[in-house]
CSV table of C-alpha atoms in Angstrom, one decimal:
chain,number,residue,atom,x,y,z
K,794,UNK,CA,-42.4,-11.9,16.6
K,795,UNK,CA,-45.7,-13.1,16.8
K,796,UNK,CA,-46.2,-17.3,17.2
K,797,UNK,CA,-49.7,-18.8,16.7
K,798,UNK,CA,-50.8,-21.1,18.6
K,799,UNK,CA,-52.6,-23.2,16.3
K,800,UNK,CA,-50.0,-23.7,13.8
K,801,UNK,CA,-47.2,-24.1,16.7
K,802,UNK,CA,-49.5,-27.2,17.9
K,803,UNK,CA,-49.9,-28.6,14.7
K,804,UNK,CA,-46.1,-28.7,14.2
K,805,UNK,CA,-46.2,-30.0,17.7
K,806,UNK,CA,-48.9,-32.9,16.5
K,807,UNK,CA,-46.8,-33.3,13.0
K,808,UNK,CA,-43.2,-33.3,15.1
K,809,UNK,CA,-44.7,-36.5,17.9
K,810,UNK,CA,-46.7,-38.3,15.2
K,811,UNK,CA,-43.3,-38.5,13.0
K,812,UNK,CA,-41.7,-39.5,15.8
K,813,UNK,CA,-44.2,-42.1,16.6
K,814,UNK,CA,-44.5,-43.4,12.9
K,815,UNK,CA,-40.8,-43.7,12.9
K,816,UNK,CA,-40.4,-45.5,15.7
K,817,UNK,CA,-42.9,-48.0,14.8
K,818,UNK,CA,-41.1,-49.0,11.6
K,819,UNK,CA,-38.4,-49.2,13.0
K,820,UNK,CA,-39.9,-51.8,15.3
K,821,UNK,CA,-40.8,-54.0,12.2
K,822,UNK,CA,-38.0,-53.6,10.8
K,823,UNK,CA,-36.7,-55.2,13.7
K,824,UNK,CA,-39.3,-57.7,14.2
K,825,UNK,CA,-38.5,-58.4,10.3
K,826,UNK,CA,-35.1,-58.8,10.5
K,827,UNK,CA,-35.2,-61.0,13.4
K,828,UNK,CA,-37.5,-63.2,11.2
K,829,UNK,CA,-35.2,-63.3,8.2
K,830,UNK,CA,-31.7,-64.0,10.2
K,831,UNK,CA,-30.7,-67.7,9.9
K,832,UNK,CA,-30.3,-69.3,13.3
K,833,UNK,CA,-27.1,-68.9,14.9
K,834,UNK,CA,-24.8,-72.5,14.2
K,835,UNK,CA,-21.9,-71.1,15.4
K,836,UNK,CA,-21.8,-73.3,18.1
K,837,UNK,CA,-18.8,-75.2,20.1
K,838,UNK,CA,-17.5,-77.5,17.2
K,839,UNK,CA,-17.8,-81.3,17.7
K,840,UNK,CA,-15.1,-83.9,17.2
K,841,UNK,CA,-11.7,-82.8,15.5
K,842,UNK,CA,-13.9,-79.9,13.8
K,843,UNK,CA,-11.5,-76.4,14.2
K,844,UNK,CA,-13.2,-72.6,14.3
K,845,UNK,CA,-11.3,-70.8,11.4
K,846,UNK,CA,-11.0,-68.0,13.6
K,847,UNK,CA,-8.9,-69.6,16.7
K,848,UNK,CA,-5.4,-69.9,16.8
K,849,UNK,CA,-3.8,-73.3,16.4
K,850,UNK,CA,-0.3,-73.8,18.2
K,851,UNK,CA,1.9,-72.8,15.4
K,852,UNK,CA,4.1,-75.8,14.5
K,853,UNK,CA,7.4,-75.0,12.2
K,854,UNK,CA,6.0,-76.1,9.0
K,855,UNK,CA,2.9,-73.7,9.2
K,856,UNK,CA,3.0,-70.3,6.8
K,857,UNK,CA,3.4,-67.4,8.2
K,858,UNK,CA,0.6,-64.9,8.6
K,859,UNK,CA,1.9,-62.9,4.7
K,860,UNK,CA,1.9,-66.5,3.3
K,861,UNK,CA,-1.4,-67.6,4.8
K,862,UNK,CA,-3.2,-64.3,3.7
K,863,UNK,CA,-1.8,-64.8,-0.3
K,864,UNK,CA,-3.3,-68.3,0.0
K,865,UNK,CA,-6.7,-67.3,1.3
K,866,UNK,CA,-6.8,-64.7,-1.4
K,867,UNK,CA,-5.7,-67.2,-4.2
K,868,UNK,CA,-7.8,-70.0,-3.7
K,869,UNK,CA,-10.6,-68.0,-1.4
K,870,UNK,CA,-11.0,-70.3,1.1
């Protein structure tokens, strides 16, 4: 088998430049997203303000996990 130098550096050159192109969009896609992503307000809440996603001490009137998950579903809250 006979390999040419030429064409074994171009694919070299075309193999480091596609490299180099991608990783350069990636970069703005990076710098883009950054730039398009609200700012972060998930803070510690203030004043009798709950997270959603902490758990409250369960008193015996609550719903239960099945009746809490039909209720998010029905009213999508």
């Amino acid at each position: 088998m006979i390999i040419s130098i030429p064409k074994a550096l171009r694919r070299l050159y075309f193999m480091i430049m596609f490299v180099a192109i991608s990783y350069l969009f990636y970069c703005v896609m990076n710098l883009l997203e950054d730039w398009i992503n609200p700012i972060n307000d998930y803070g510690i809440p203030e004043g009798s303000a709950v997270k959603a996603f902490h758990e409250n001490f369960h008193r015996e009137n609550d719903l239960n996990l099945k009746e809490r998950l039909r209720f998010y579903y029905w009213y999508g809250e």
